[in-house]
Short mmCIF file of C-alpha atoms in Angstrom, two decimals:
data_model
loop_
_atom_site.label_atom_id
_atom_site.label_comp_id
_atom_site.label_asym_id
_atom_site.label_seq_id
_atom_site.Cartn_x
_atom_site.Cartn_y
_atom_site.Cartn_z
CA MET A 224 -0.17 11.65 1.38
CA SER A 225 -2.41 10.51 -1.48
CA ASP A 226 -2.49 14.00 -3.01
CA ARG A 227 0.71 13.19 -4.93
CA ASP A 228 2.56 16.29 -3.78
CA ILE A 229 5.90 14.47 -3.67
CA ALA A 230 7.66 13.03 -6.70
CA ILE A 231 10.38 10.46 -7.21
CA ILE A 232 12.17 11.56 -10.37
CA GLY A 233 15.22 9.33 -10.72
CA TYR A 234 17.11 6.33 -9.42
CA ALA A 235 20.27 4.31 -9.91
CA GLU A 236 21.60 1.02 -8.63
CA THR A 237 24.98 -0.71 -8.84
CA LYS A 238 25.43 -4.29 -9.76
CA SER A 239 25.77 -6.26 -6.53
CA SER A 240 28.87 -8.37 -6.05
CA VAL A 241 30.65 -10.32 -3.34
CA GLN A 242 34.03 -9.00 -2.10
CA SER A 243 34.09 -6.33 -4.77
CA GLY A 244 37.20 -4.75 -3.22
CA ARG A 245 35.48 -1.38 -3.64
CA GLY A 246 35.25 1.36 -1.08
CA VAL A 247 31.85 2.47 0.06
CA TYR A 248 32.47 6.07 -1.11
CA ASP A 249 33.14 4.73 -4.60
CA ILE A 250 29.80 2.89 -4.62
CA ALA A 251 28.07 6.03 -3.28
CA GLY A 252 29.60 8.13 -6.06
CA GLU A 253 28.39 5.70 -8.71
CA VAL A 254 24.78 5.64 -7.49
CA VAL A 255 24.49 9.39 -6.84
CA ALA A 256 25.94 10.32 -10.24
CA GLY A 257 23.64 7.73 -11.78
CA ALA A 258 20.54 9.00 -9.99
CA LEU A 259 21.26 12.65 -10.91
CA ALA A 260 21.64 11.61 -14.56
CA SER A 261 18.48 9.51 -14.36
CA ALA A 262 16.48 12.46 -13.01
CA GLY A 263 18.17 14.94 -15.31
CA VAL A 264 19.00 17.37 -12.51
CA ASP A 265 22.27 19.12 -11.62
CA ILE A 266 24.11 18.47 -8.37
CA GLN A 267 23.37 22.12 -7.42
CA GLU A 268 19.68 21.22 -7.23
CA ILE A 269 20.26 18.90 -4.26
CA ASP A 270 19.78 20.47 -0.81
CA GLY A 271 18.60 17.40 1.11
CA PHE A 272 20.33 14.10 1.83
CA ALA A 273 19.36 10.95 3.68
CA THR A 274 21.46 7.82 3.80
CA CYS A 275 21.36 4.41 5.42
CA LEU A 276 24.24 3.67 7.75
CA SER A 277 26.92 1.43 6.29
CA GLN A 278 28.48 -1.62 7.92
CA THR A 279 31.76 -0.75 6.20
CA GLU A 280 31.77 2.69 7.84
CA ALA A 281 29.96 1.62 11.03
CA THR A 282 32.74 2.97 13.27
CA ASN A 283 32.49 6.45 11.72
CA PRO A 284 30.22 8.56 13.99
CA PHE A 285 30.16 11.37 11.39
CA TRP A 286 28.86 9.27 8.54
CA SER A 287 26.17 11.28 6.75
CA PRO A 288 27.93 14.69 6.62
CA THR A 289 31.24 13.02 5.67
CA LEU A 290 29.61 11.08 2.88
CA ALA A 291 27.79 14.19 1.68
CA ASP A 292 31.16 16.03 1.65
CA TYR A 293 32.68 13.30 -0.54
CA LEU A 294 29.71 13.74 -2.87
CA GLY A 295 30.05 17.53 -2.98
CA LEU A 296 26.64 18.19 -1.46
CA GLU A 297 25.86 21.46 0.38
CA LEU A 298 22.70 20.80 2.33
CA ASP A 299 19.85 22.30 4.32
CA TRP A 300 18.82 18.84 5.56
CA CYS A 301 21.15 15.91 6.20
CA GLN A 302 20.31 12.67 7.94
CA GLY A 303 21.75 9.22 8.60
CA VAL A 304 19.06 6.63 9.23
CA ASP A 305 19.84 3.75 11.58
CA LEU A 306 16.72 1.59 11.27
CA GLY A 307 18.61 -1.49 10.06
CA GLY A 308 16.95 -3.03 7.02
CA ALA A 309 14.10 -0.52 7.35
CA SER A 310 16.57 2.34 6.84
CA TYR A 311 16.27 2.73 3.08
CA LEU A 312 12.50 3.07 3.05
CA GLY A 313 12.67 5.08 6.29
CA ALA A 314 15.15 7.47 4.66
CA LEU A 315 12.85 7.91 1.67
CA ALA A 316 9.88 8.59 3.97
CA ARG A 317 11.89 11.09 6.03
CA ALA A 318 12.96 12.89 2.87
CA THR A 319 9.35 13.24 1.74
CA GLN A 320 8.50 14.68 5.17
CA ALA A 321 11.44 17.11 5.07
CA ILE A 322 10.40 18.32 1.62
CA ARG A 323 6.81 18.74 2.73
CA ALA A 324 7.96 20.65 5.84
CA GLY A 325 10.07 22.96 3.69
CA ASP A 326 13.37 21.84 5.24
CA CYS A 327 14.73 21.06 1.79
CA ARG A 328 13.59 21.13 -1.82
CA THR A 329 15.19 18.17 -3.60
CA ALA A 330 16.85 15.26 -1.82
CA VAL A 331 19.08 12.33 -2.59
CA VAL A 332 18.11 9.19 -0.69
CA MET A 333 20.75 6.52 -0.83
CA GLY A 334 22.40 3.48 0.63
CA ALA A 335 25.86 2.09 -0.07
CA ASP A 336 27.68 -0.70 1.69
CA ALA A 337 30.70 -2.86 0.99
CA VAL A 338 30.13 -5.22 3.89
CA THR A 339 31.73 -8.23 2.19
CA THR A 340 34.90 -6.21 1.52
CA THR A 341 35.14 -4.50 4.94
CA ASN A 342 32.72 -5.03 7.83
CA ARG A 343 33.32 -2.75 10.81
CA SER A 344 29.96 -3.24 12.53
CA ARG A 345 29.90 -4.79 15.98
CA MET A 346 26.72 -5.98 17.64
CA SER A 347 26.25 -5.20 21.32
CA ALA A 348 23.31 -4.30 23.64
CA TYR A 349 21.54 -7.46 24.90
CA ARG A 350 23.58 -9.83 22.76
CA PRO A 351 26.82 -10.27 24.77
CA GLU A 352 24.85 -10.92 27.95
CA TRP A 353 21.69 -12.70 26.86
CA GLN A 354 22.27 -14.17 23.42
CA TRP A 355 25.90 -15.03 22.73
CA PRO A 356 26.22 -17.36 25.76
CA VAL A 357 23.47 -19.65 24.42
CA GLY A 358 24.79 -19.80 20.85
CA LEU A 359 21.75 -18.53 18.96
CA MET A 360 23.00 -18.35 15.37
CA GLY A 361 22.21 -14.69 14.66
CA PRO A 362 19.26 -13.89 12.39
CA PRO A 363 18.85 -17.51 11.13
CA GLY A 364 18.48 -18.52 14.78
CA THR A 365 15.78 -15.95 15.46
CA PHE A 366 13.93 -16.86 12.28
CA GLY A 367 14.32 -20.53 13.21
CA LEU A 368 12.48 -19.88 16.49
CA LEU A 369 9.82 -17.95 14.60
CA THR A 370 9.34 -20.60 11.92
CA ASN A 371 9.03 -23.49 14.37
CA ARG A 372 6.42 -21.55 16.30
CA TYR A 373 4.60 -20.85 13.02
CA LYS A 374 4.66 -24.56 12.15
CA THR A 375 3.12 -25.41 15.52
CA GLU A 376 0.37 -22.80 15.32
CA TYR A 377 -0.59 -22.92 11.66
CA GLY A 378 1.38 -25.58 9.83
CA LEU A 379 3.68 -24.47 7.02
CA ASP A 380 3.86 -25.87 3.52
CA ASP A 381 7.53 -25.96 2.51
CA ASN A 382 6.40 -26.04 -1.13
CA ALA A 383 5.26 -22.43 -0.74
CA LEU A 384 8.73 -21.36 0.44
CA ALA A 385 10.23 -23.39 -2.42
CA LYS A 386 7.97 -21.65 -4.95
CA LEU A 387 8.92 -18.23 -3.60
CA ALA A 388 12.63 -19.15 -3.77
CA VAL A 389 12.30 -20.42 -7.34
CA VAL A 390 10.26 -17.46 -8.65
CA GLN A 391 12.54 -14.87 -7.05
CA ARG A 392 15.50 -16.70 -8.57
CA GLU A 393 13.86 -16.60 -12.01
CA HIS A 394 13.47 -12.85 -11.53
CA ALA A 395 17.14 -12.45 -10.51
CA ILE A 396 18.23 -14.20 -13.70
CA LEU A 397 16.40 -11.41 -15.59
CA ASN A 398 18.13 -8.73 -13.46
CA ASP A 399 21.62 -7.73 -14.61
CA ASN A 400 22.25 -5.99 -11.26
CA ALA A 401 21.74 -9.20 -9.28
CA CYS A 402 24.82 -10.91 -7.85
CA ASP A 403 26.33 -13.23 -10.47
CA LYS A 404 26.89 -15.83 -7.77
CA LEU A 405 23.10 -16.14 -7.42
CA ARG A 406 22.08 -15.87 -11.09
CA LYS A 407 21.83 -19.60 -11.61
CA PRO A 408 18.58 -21.51 -12.09
CA LEU A 409 17.15 -22.99 -8.92
CA THR A 410 14.61 -25.82 -8.62
CA ALA A 411 12.20 -26.51 -5.79
CA ALA A 412 14.21 -29.69 -5.11
CA ASP A 413 17.42 -27.61 -4.78
CA TYR A 414 15.70 -25.38 -2.24
CA LEU A 415 14.28 -28.28 -0.24
CA ALA A 416 17.67 -30.07 -0.21
CA SER A 417 19.67 -27.05 0.92
CA ARG A 418 21.58 -27.40 4.19
CA VAL A 419 19.75 -26.65 7.45
CA ILE A 420 21.57 -24.00 9.51
CA SER A 421 19.25 -23.35 12.43
CA ASP A 422 16.25 -25.65 12.34
CA PRO A 423 14.15 -25.31 10.17
CA ILE A 424 15.97 -22.43 8.42
CA ARG A 425 17.84 -23.63 5.35
CA LEU A 426 20.75 -21.89 3.69
CA LEU A 427 18.44 -20.90 0.80
CA ASP A 428 15.96 -19.28 3.22
CA CYS A 429 18.58 -16.61 4.02
CA VAL A 430 20.01 -13.63 2.20
CA MET A 431 23.61 -13.62 1.06
CA PRO A 432 25.51 -10.43 1.92
CA CYS A 433 27.22 -8.55 -0.90
CA ASP A 434 28.54 -5.09 -1.81
CA GLY A 435 26.42 -2.54 -3.62
CA GLY A 436 24.06 0.35 -3.33
CA SER A 437 21.39 2.51 -4.87
CA ALA A 438 20.01 6.05 -4.83
CA ILE A 439 16.73 7.85 -5.49
CA ILE A 440 16.04 11.53 -6.22
CA VAL A 441 12.92 12.93 -4.58
CA THR A 442 11.41 16.41 -4.75
CA SER A 443 8.04 18.12 -4.63
CA THR A 444 5.76 17.49 -7.58
CA GLU A 445 5.60 21.26 -8.00
CA ARG A 446 9.39 21.56 -8.21
CA ALA A 447 9.63 18.62 -10.61
CA LYS A 448 7.22 20.42 -12.94
CA GLU A 449 9.21 23.67 -12.65
CA LEU A 450 12.28 21.71 -13.73
CA GLY A 451 10.37 20.42 -16.76
CA ILE A 452 10.51 16.84 -15.53
CA GLU A 453 7.77 14.59 -16.87
CA ARG A 454 8.80 11.15 -15.68
CA MET A 455 7.75 10.84 -12.06
CA ILE A 456 5.96 8.58 -9.60
CA HIS A 457 4.52 9.40 -6.20
CA PRO A 458 4.68 8.01 -2.68
CA VAL A 459 0.99 7.86 -1.72
CA GLY A 460 1.04 6.05 1.60
CA TYR A 461 3.48 5.28 4.39
CA GLY A 462 3.38 3.65 7.79
CA GLU A 463 6.11 2.77 10.27
CA ARG A 464 6.15 1.06 13.64
CA THR A 465 9.17 0.49 15.86
CA ASN A 466 9.15 -2.02 18.74
CA TYR A 467 5.65 -3.33 18.17
CA ARG A 468 4.20 -4.47 21.54
CA VAL A 469 7.58 -4.16 23.28
CA ARG A 470 5.84 -3.87 26.66
CA ASP A 471 4.05 -7.20 26.20
CA PRO A 472 6.47 -9.87 27.45
CA LEU A 473 4.23 -12.62 26.05
CA VAL A 474 3.81 -11.05 22.61
CA ASP A 475 2.74 -13.28 19.72
CA ILE A 476 5.97 -13.41 17.69
CA LEU A 477 3.97 -14.32 14.58
CA ASP A 478 2.23 -10.95 14.75
CA GLY A 479 4.20 -7.83 13.86
CA GLY A 480 4.47 -4.13 13.27
CA HIS A 481 3.56 -4.46 9.60
CA SER A 482 -0.04 -4.96 10.75
CA ILE A 483 0.06 -1.34 11.95
CA ALA A 484 2.36 0.10 9.26
CA GLY A 485 0.48 -1.64 6.44
CA LYS A 486 -2.91 -0.48 7.63
CA LYS A 487 -1.66 3.10 7.90
CA ALA A 488 -0.04 3.08 4.45
CA LEU A 489 -3.20 1.66 2.88
CA ALA A 490 -5.39 4.20 4.69
CA ASN A 491 -3.13 7.07 3.54
CA ALA A 492 -3.47 5.86 -0.03
CA ALA A 493 -7.20 5.12 0.32
CA MET A 494 -6.52 1.59 -0.90
CA SER A 495 -7.17 -1.96 0.22
CA PRO A 496 -4.75 -4.88 -0.21
CA ALA A 497 -6.68 -5.99 -3.32
CA ASP A 498 -5.75 -2.68 -5.00
CA ILE A 499 -2.01 -3.40 -4.83
CA ARG A 500 -0.61 -4.29 -8.26
CA MET A 501 2.77 -5.68 -7.11
CA PHE A 502 4.63 -6.33 -3.90
CA HIS A 503 8.32 -5.70 -3.22
CA PRO A 504 8.73 -6.79 0.40
CA TYR A 505 11.95 -6.73 2.38
CA ASP A 506 13.17 -10.33 2.21
CA ASP A 507 16.02 -11.15 4.55
CA PHE A 508 14.32 -14.55 4.98
CA LEU A 509 11.64 -16.18 2.82
CA ILE A 510 9.40 -16.68 5.85
CA ALA A 511 9.50 -12.90 6.43
CA VAL A 512 7.71 -12.42 3.10
CA LEU A 513 4.94 -14.80 4.18
CA LEU A 514 4.55 -13.13 7.57
CA GLN A 515 4.38 -9.64 6.06
CA MET A 516 1.65 -10.78 3.64
CA GLU A 517 -0.39 -11.91 6.62
CA HIS A 518 0.33 -8.80 8.70
CA ILE A 519 -0.54 -6.40 5.89
CA GLY A 520 -3.68 -8.35 5.07
CA PHE A 521 -3.11 -9.87 1.63
CA CYS A 522 -4.33 -13.07 3.27
CA GLY A 523 -5.39 -14.22 6.72
CA ARG A 524 -3.09 -15.40 9.50
CA GLY A 525 -1.72 -18.83 8.67
CA GLU A 526 -2.93 -18.60 5.06
CA SER A 527 0.17 -17.28 3.29
CA SER A 528 1.45 -20.71 2.15
CA ARG A 529 -1.81 -21.38 0.38
CA PHE A 530 -1.92 -17.85 -1.05
CA ILE A 531 1.59 -18.27 -2.52
CA LEU A 532 0.79 -21.69 -3.99
CA GLU A 533 -2.48 -20.51 -5.56
CA THR A 534 -1.19 -17.21 -7.00
CA ASP A 535 1.03 -16.38 -9.97
CA ILE A 536 3.67 -14.34 -8.14
CA SER A 537 5.96 -13.96 -11.16
CA TYR A 538 6.35 -10.66 -13.03
CA ARG A 539 3.71 -11.93 -15.48
CA GLY A 540 1.22 -12.71 -12.77
CA LYS A 541 -1.67 -11.22 -10.87
CA PHE A 542 0.42 -10.45 -7.80
CA PRO A 543 4.13 -10.15 -8.70
CA ILE A 544 6.54 -10.42 -5.76
CA ASN A 545 10.11 -9.07 -5.75
CA THR A 546 10.59 -8.87 -9.51
CA SER A 547 14.29 -7.96 -9.07
CA GLY A 548 14.87 -11.31 -7.38
CA GLY A 549 14.63 -9.55 -4.05
CA GLN A 550 17.54 -9.63 -1.66
CA ILE A 551 17.22 -13.41 -1.40
CA SER A 552 18.24 -13.87 -5.03
CA ALA A 553 19.87 -10.55 -5.99
CA GLY A 554 22.01 -10.32 -2.82
CA GLN A 555 21.87 -8.06 0.24
CA PRO A 556 24.21 -5.07 -0.03
CA GLY A 557 24.56 -4.69 3.75
CA LEU A 558 22.51 -1.92 5.31
CA ALA A 559 21.68 -0.65 1.81
CA GLY A 560 19.77 -3.91 1.29
CA GLY A 561 16.33 -2.32 1.50
CA GLY A 562 17.16 -0.48 -1.72
CA VAL A 563 16.97 -3.74 -3.68
CA ASN A 564 13.22 -3.88 -3.01
CA VAL A 565 12.49 -0.13 -3.07
CA VAL A 566 14.40 0.69 -6.27
CA GLU A 567 12.75 -2.20 -8.10
CA ALA A 568 9.34 -0.76 -7.19
CA VAL A 569 10.42 2.60 -8.64
CA ARG A 570 11.91 0.98 -11.75
CA GLN A 571 8.73 -1.01 -12.44
CA LEU A 572 6.51 2.07 -12.04
CA PHE A 573 8.78 3.98 -14.45
CA GLY A 574 8.16 1.12 -16.90
CA GLU A 575 11.88 0.32 -17.01
CA GLY A 576 11.70 -3.31 -15.87
CA GLY A 577 12.97 -4.56 -19.24
CA PRO A 578 12.50 -8.32 -19.66
CA ARG A 579 10.72 -8.55 -16.29
CA GLN A 580 8.42 -5.53 -16.70
CA VAL A 581 5.06 -5.92 -14.97
CA LYS A 582 2.12 -5.02 -17.22
CA ASN A 583 -0.10 -2.12 -16.17
CA PRO A 584 2.24 -0.94 -13.39
CA VAL A 585 -0.16 1.43 -11.65
CA ASN A 586 1.17 1.03 -8.13
CA ALA A 587 3.50 -0.97 -5.93
CA MET A 588 3.89 -1.69 -2.24
CA THR A 589 7.36 -1.97 -0.76
CA THR A 590 8.46 -2.63 2.80
CA GLY A 591 11.33 -2.65 5.26
CA ILE A 592 12.31 -4.84 8.20
CA GLY A 593 14.89 -3.54 10.64
CA CYS A 594 16.97 -4.94 13.50
CA ILE A 595 16.44 -8.07 15.56
CA PRO A 596 15.40 -7.61 19.20
CA TYR A 597 15.60 -10.08 22.11
CA ILE A 598 13.39 -13.07 21.13
CA ARG A 599 10.65 -11.19 19.32
CA ASN A 600 10.67 -10.95 15.51
CA TRP A 601 12.00 -7.60 14.27
CA SER A 602 12.22 -4.08 15.67
CA VAL A 603 11.19 -1.84 12.78
CA SER A 604 8.40 -2.40 10.26
CA ASN A 605 7.66 0.04 7.47
CA VAL A 606 5.45 0.02 4.41
CA MET A 607 5.21 2.44 1.50
CA ILE A 608 2.83 2.55 -1.45
CA LEU A 609 4.12 4.15 -4.64
CA ALA A 610 1.84 5.09 -7.52
CA ALA A 611 2.12 6.13 -11.13
CA PRO A 612 0.79 9.66 -11.89
CA MET B 168 37.34 -28.12 13.26
CA ALA B 169 37.16 -28.33 17.05
CA GLU B 170 36.82 -31.75 18.66
CA ALA B 171 33.59 -32.58 20.44
CA GLY B 172 33.85 -31.40 24.04
CA GLN B 173 36.20 -28.53 23.25
CA TRP B 174 33.46 -25.97 22.81
CA ARG B 175 33.37 -23.15 25.34
CA ARG B 176 30.30 -21.15 26.37
CA PRO B 177 30.97 -17.42 25.85
CA GLN B 178 30.92 -15.68 29.23
CA PRO B 179 28.09 -13.19 29.69
CA ILE B 180 29.19 -9.57 29.84
CA ALA B 181 27.25 -7.98 32.72
CA THR B 182 26.14 -4.36 32.83
CA SER B 183 25.82 -2.00 35.80
CA PHE B 184 22.14 -2.77 36.27
CA THR B 185 22.35 -6.57 35.94
CA GLU B 186 24.78 -7.26 38.81
CA GLU B 187 21.94 -8.63 40.98
CA PHE B 188 21.04 -11.18 38.34
CA TRP B 189 24.55 -12.61 38.12
CA ALA B 190 25.22 -12.39 41.88
CA ALA B 191 22.12 -14.54 42.51
CA THR B 192 23.42 -17.22 40.15
CA LYS B 193 26.25 -17.92 42.64
CA GLU B 194 23.54 -19.55 44.78
CA LYS B 195 21.76 -21.00 41.73
CA LYS B 196 18.88 -18.56 42.06
CA LEU B 197 17.12 -17.16 39.01
CA VAL B 198 15.99 -13.63 39.78
CA LEU B 199 13.93 -11.42 37.50
CA GLN B 200 13.17 -7.72 37.47
CA PHE B 201 9.76 -6.92 38.97
CA CYS B 202 7.84 -3.66 38.79
CA PRO B 203 5.85 -3.32 42.05
CA GLU B 204 3.64 -0.62 40.62
CA SER B 205 2.38 -2.66 37.66
CA GLN B 206 2.91 -6.03 39.41
CA LYS B 207 4.70 -7.39 36.35
CA PHE B 208 8.02 -9.05 35.61
CA GLN B 209 10.29 -8.06 32.74
CA HIS B 210 13.18 -9.83 31.03
CA TYR B 211 15.82 -9.12 29.61
CA PRO B 212 16.77 -6.67 32.40
CA ARG B 213 16.15 -3.00 31.61
CA PRO B 214 17.42 0.26 33.14
CA LEU B 215 13.84 1.18 34.17
CA SER B 216 10.41 -0.38 34.40
CA ILE B 217 9.12 -0.67 30.85
CA TYR B 218 5.58 -0.66 32.26
CA CYS B 219 5.58 2.55 34.29
CA GLY B 220 8.77 4.30 33.14
CA ARG B 221 10.18 4.64 36.66
CA ARG B 222 13.36 3.21 38.16
CA ASN B 223 11.49 1.32 40.89
CA ILE B 224 12.72 -2.15 39.95
CA GLU B 225 12.90 -4.97 42.47
CA TRP B 226 14.48 -8.37 41.90
CA ARG B 227 12.36 -11.41 42.73
CA GLN B 228 13.23 -15.08 42.58
CA ALA B 229 11.53 -17.02 39.80
CA SER B 230 10.10 -20.53 40.16
CA GLY B 231 12.25 -21.89 37.34
CA ARG B 232 9.25 -23.56 35.74
CA GLY B 233 8.01 -22.88 32.25
CA VAL B 234 7.25 -24.21 28.79
CA VAL B 235 9.06 -24.03 25.45
CA TYR B 236 7.46 -21.16 23.51
CA ALA B 237 9.70 -21.64 20.47
CA TYR B 238 12.91 -23.50 19.69
CA THR B 239 15.54 -23.95 17.03
CA VAL B 240 18.16 -26.65 16.64
CA THR B 241 21.49 -25.07 15.76
CA ARG B 242 23.25 -27.29 13.24
CA ARG B 243 26.24 -24.98 12.78
CA GLY B 244 26.80 -22.51 15.58
CA PRO B 245 29.13 -19.59 16.25
CA PRO B 246 32.84 -20.61 16.49
CA GLU B 247 32.79 -21.09 20.29
CA PHE B 248 30.09 -23.71 19.86
CA HIS B 249 31.82 -25.76 17.19
CA GLY B 250 31.95 -29.34 18.39
CA ARG B 251 28.77 -28.91 20.43
CA GLU B 252 26.28 -28.99 17.54
CA PRO B 253 23.49 -29.88 17.21
CA TYR B 254 22.11 -28.07 20.24
CA ILE B 255 18.76 -26.58 21.17
CA VAL B 256 18.18 -22.86 21.68
CA ALA B 257 14.74 -22.00 23.00
CA SER B 258 12.53 -19.16 24.07
CA VAL B 259 11.23 -20.44 27.41
CA GLU B 260 8.01 -18.94 28.71
CA LEU B 261 8.34 -18.81 32.50
CA ASP B 262 5.40 -19.12 34.89
CA GLU B 263 6.15 -15.50 35.91
CA GLY B 264 4.96 -14.30 32.49
CA VAL B 265 8.22 -13.51 30.74
CA ARG B 266 10.32 -15.33 28.18
CA ILE B 267 14.02 -16.11 28.45
CA LEU B 268 16.40 -17.29 25.75
CA SER B 269 18.35 -20.35 26.84
CA ASN B 270 19.48 -23.84 25.90
CA ILE B 271 17.41 -26.95 26.52
CA ILE B 272 19.77 -29.68 27.72
CA ASN B 273 19.24 -33.34 28.65
CA CYS B 274 16.83 -33.49 25.70
CA SER B 275 17.50 -34.98 22.27
CA VAL B 276 16.94 -32.82 19.22
CA GLU B 277 14.27 -35.31 18.12
CA ASP B 278 12.28 -34.93 21.34
CA ILE B 279 12.12 -31.13 21.65
CA ARG B 280 8.63 -29.70 21.12
CA VAL B 281 6.85 -26.37 21.37
CA LEU B 282 4.85 -26.29 24.66
CA MET B 283 7.13 -28.91 26.30
CA PRO B 284 7.25 -28.25 30.08
CA VAL B 285 10.78 -27.44 31.25
CA GLN B 286 12.59 -26.72 34.51
CA LEU B 287 15.61 -24.65 35.44
CA CYS B 288 19.07 -26.17 35.74
CA TRP B 289 22.50 -24.58 36.02
CA GLU B 290 25.87 -24.73 34.34
CA PRO B 291 28.93 -23.40 36.21
CA ILE B 292 30.72 -20.54 34.43
CA GLU B 293 33.62 -18.33 35.51
CA ASN B 294 34.03 -16.64 38.94
CA GLY B 295 31.61 -18.92 40.79
CA LEU B 296 28.68 -17.82 38.64
CA HIS B 297 26.22 -20.11 36.88
CA TYR B 298 24.35 -19.79 33.62
CA PRO B 299 20.61 -20.60 33.68
CA LEU B 300 19.66 -23.47 31.36
CA PHE B 301 16.53 -25.60 31.11
CA GLU B 302 15.77 -29.32 30.83
CA PRO B 303 12.55 -31.31 30.35
CA ALA B 304 10.44 -31.11 33.54
CA LYS B 305 10.61 -34.24 35.67
CA ARG B 306 7.00 -34.93 36.58
#
């Protein structure tokens, strides 16, 4: 993958908002039109399409072709990706593979959701039988289990979580697309005093759902050059693991699939963790950022609190984290949430970060986390490394 | 807001391959899926052995003994649990080598600990069935 044969040539993102009253097709139209304009390509150029599912349209079993019809796309490759929060990055990876295989030439990768206006998703599988009767409070409950186990095994410095919360909030204040509801200064004391939902998970450990979306245009580097496009970045490494150690009933829930996905992405790119300029990890919970840092190898197991406290993780720093504010402070637009992290990585590498631009943006790592299984941590882990030309 | 005591445990919705589990709870027996080929238990119940990929599953009674692998104290639960909070949800590691998600009862939220030994106890639910819960081991 490190031969830079695939190019990302444009992107667009809506402003996130709570109960926008918008339809999901409206959001999709905004981001696709925006991404085409950003890349400078015509709609006729697009012959590939990958989209995250949408909680708003969760009951529609014909989602991706219907959405593509609304957008006026005639396609040789069309795919809906149902990897939960790993869907956005998974869709981008699948599009690069489809282009490389010759299934399509130029693809739109997108996510749009209006979950706080209309939510038609309904959880099932193990939950009605094995989870709902004991009152586990959804994802905060699962991350509560995880965090208490972490505290027992390694100890956890709440000041590290507070620092992450505060820095991501500072980034969101510099991001016009972040949810206005969240664009207010936050102190470490505010974080530490926030209400506990499912011990020890606080309200400010969790994402807030919102409406929004984003899109990316991806093609072969060769095609981008034919089109006369000069502004491009390249995916140079990718790894994905679903159901890490599912056949181990006594799995260490503090370990995870990012240990596999991260290693693979780094090997693809011929890089080590120290080579990564900035990190845009999927952040449904603050503790998930710490765990991914350990799994990918930015620090050892149990060392992420110290790493966070000793490192400048702001956009000015040595190791910037989630310079858009991440989902924690920009909002989580439903199943399109992964786009908040991925699109910021693209934006920074294009040098379009505005007041929060990272200096010397040579590369970025971004990740996804998808679905919550029965008392493990998460089902899908993916990691991508993007690089400037 | 519901008054304390008015909370109601959501009834489990059984599937075609978990009937044995719920039938055994009528007699307050905790049974787990066992794969005779790999000599391993699995939980939650699956439609095949996750170890060998065959549908050779047996059900075997579990000892009901284990330790708390992880826990969380729910301060604000789903609507059915309003009035019950705070309550403990835990991943209990059974002696049989599987984990089960349950509540720890007869234990204050201050006393719950990772690695605490626990034992099985039962709460009656609809149709003569019982739901498996755990409490601190009496030893």
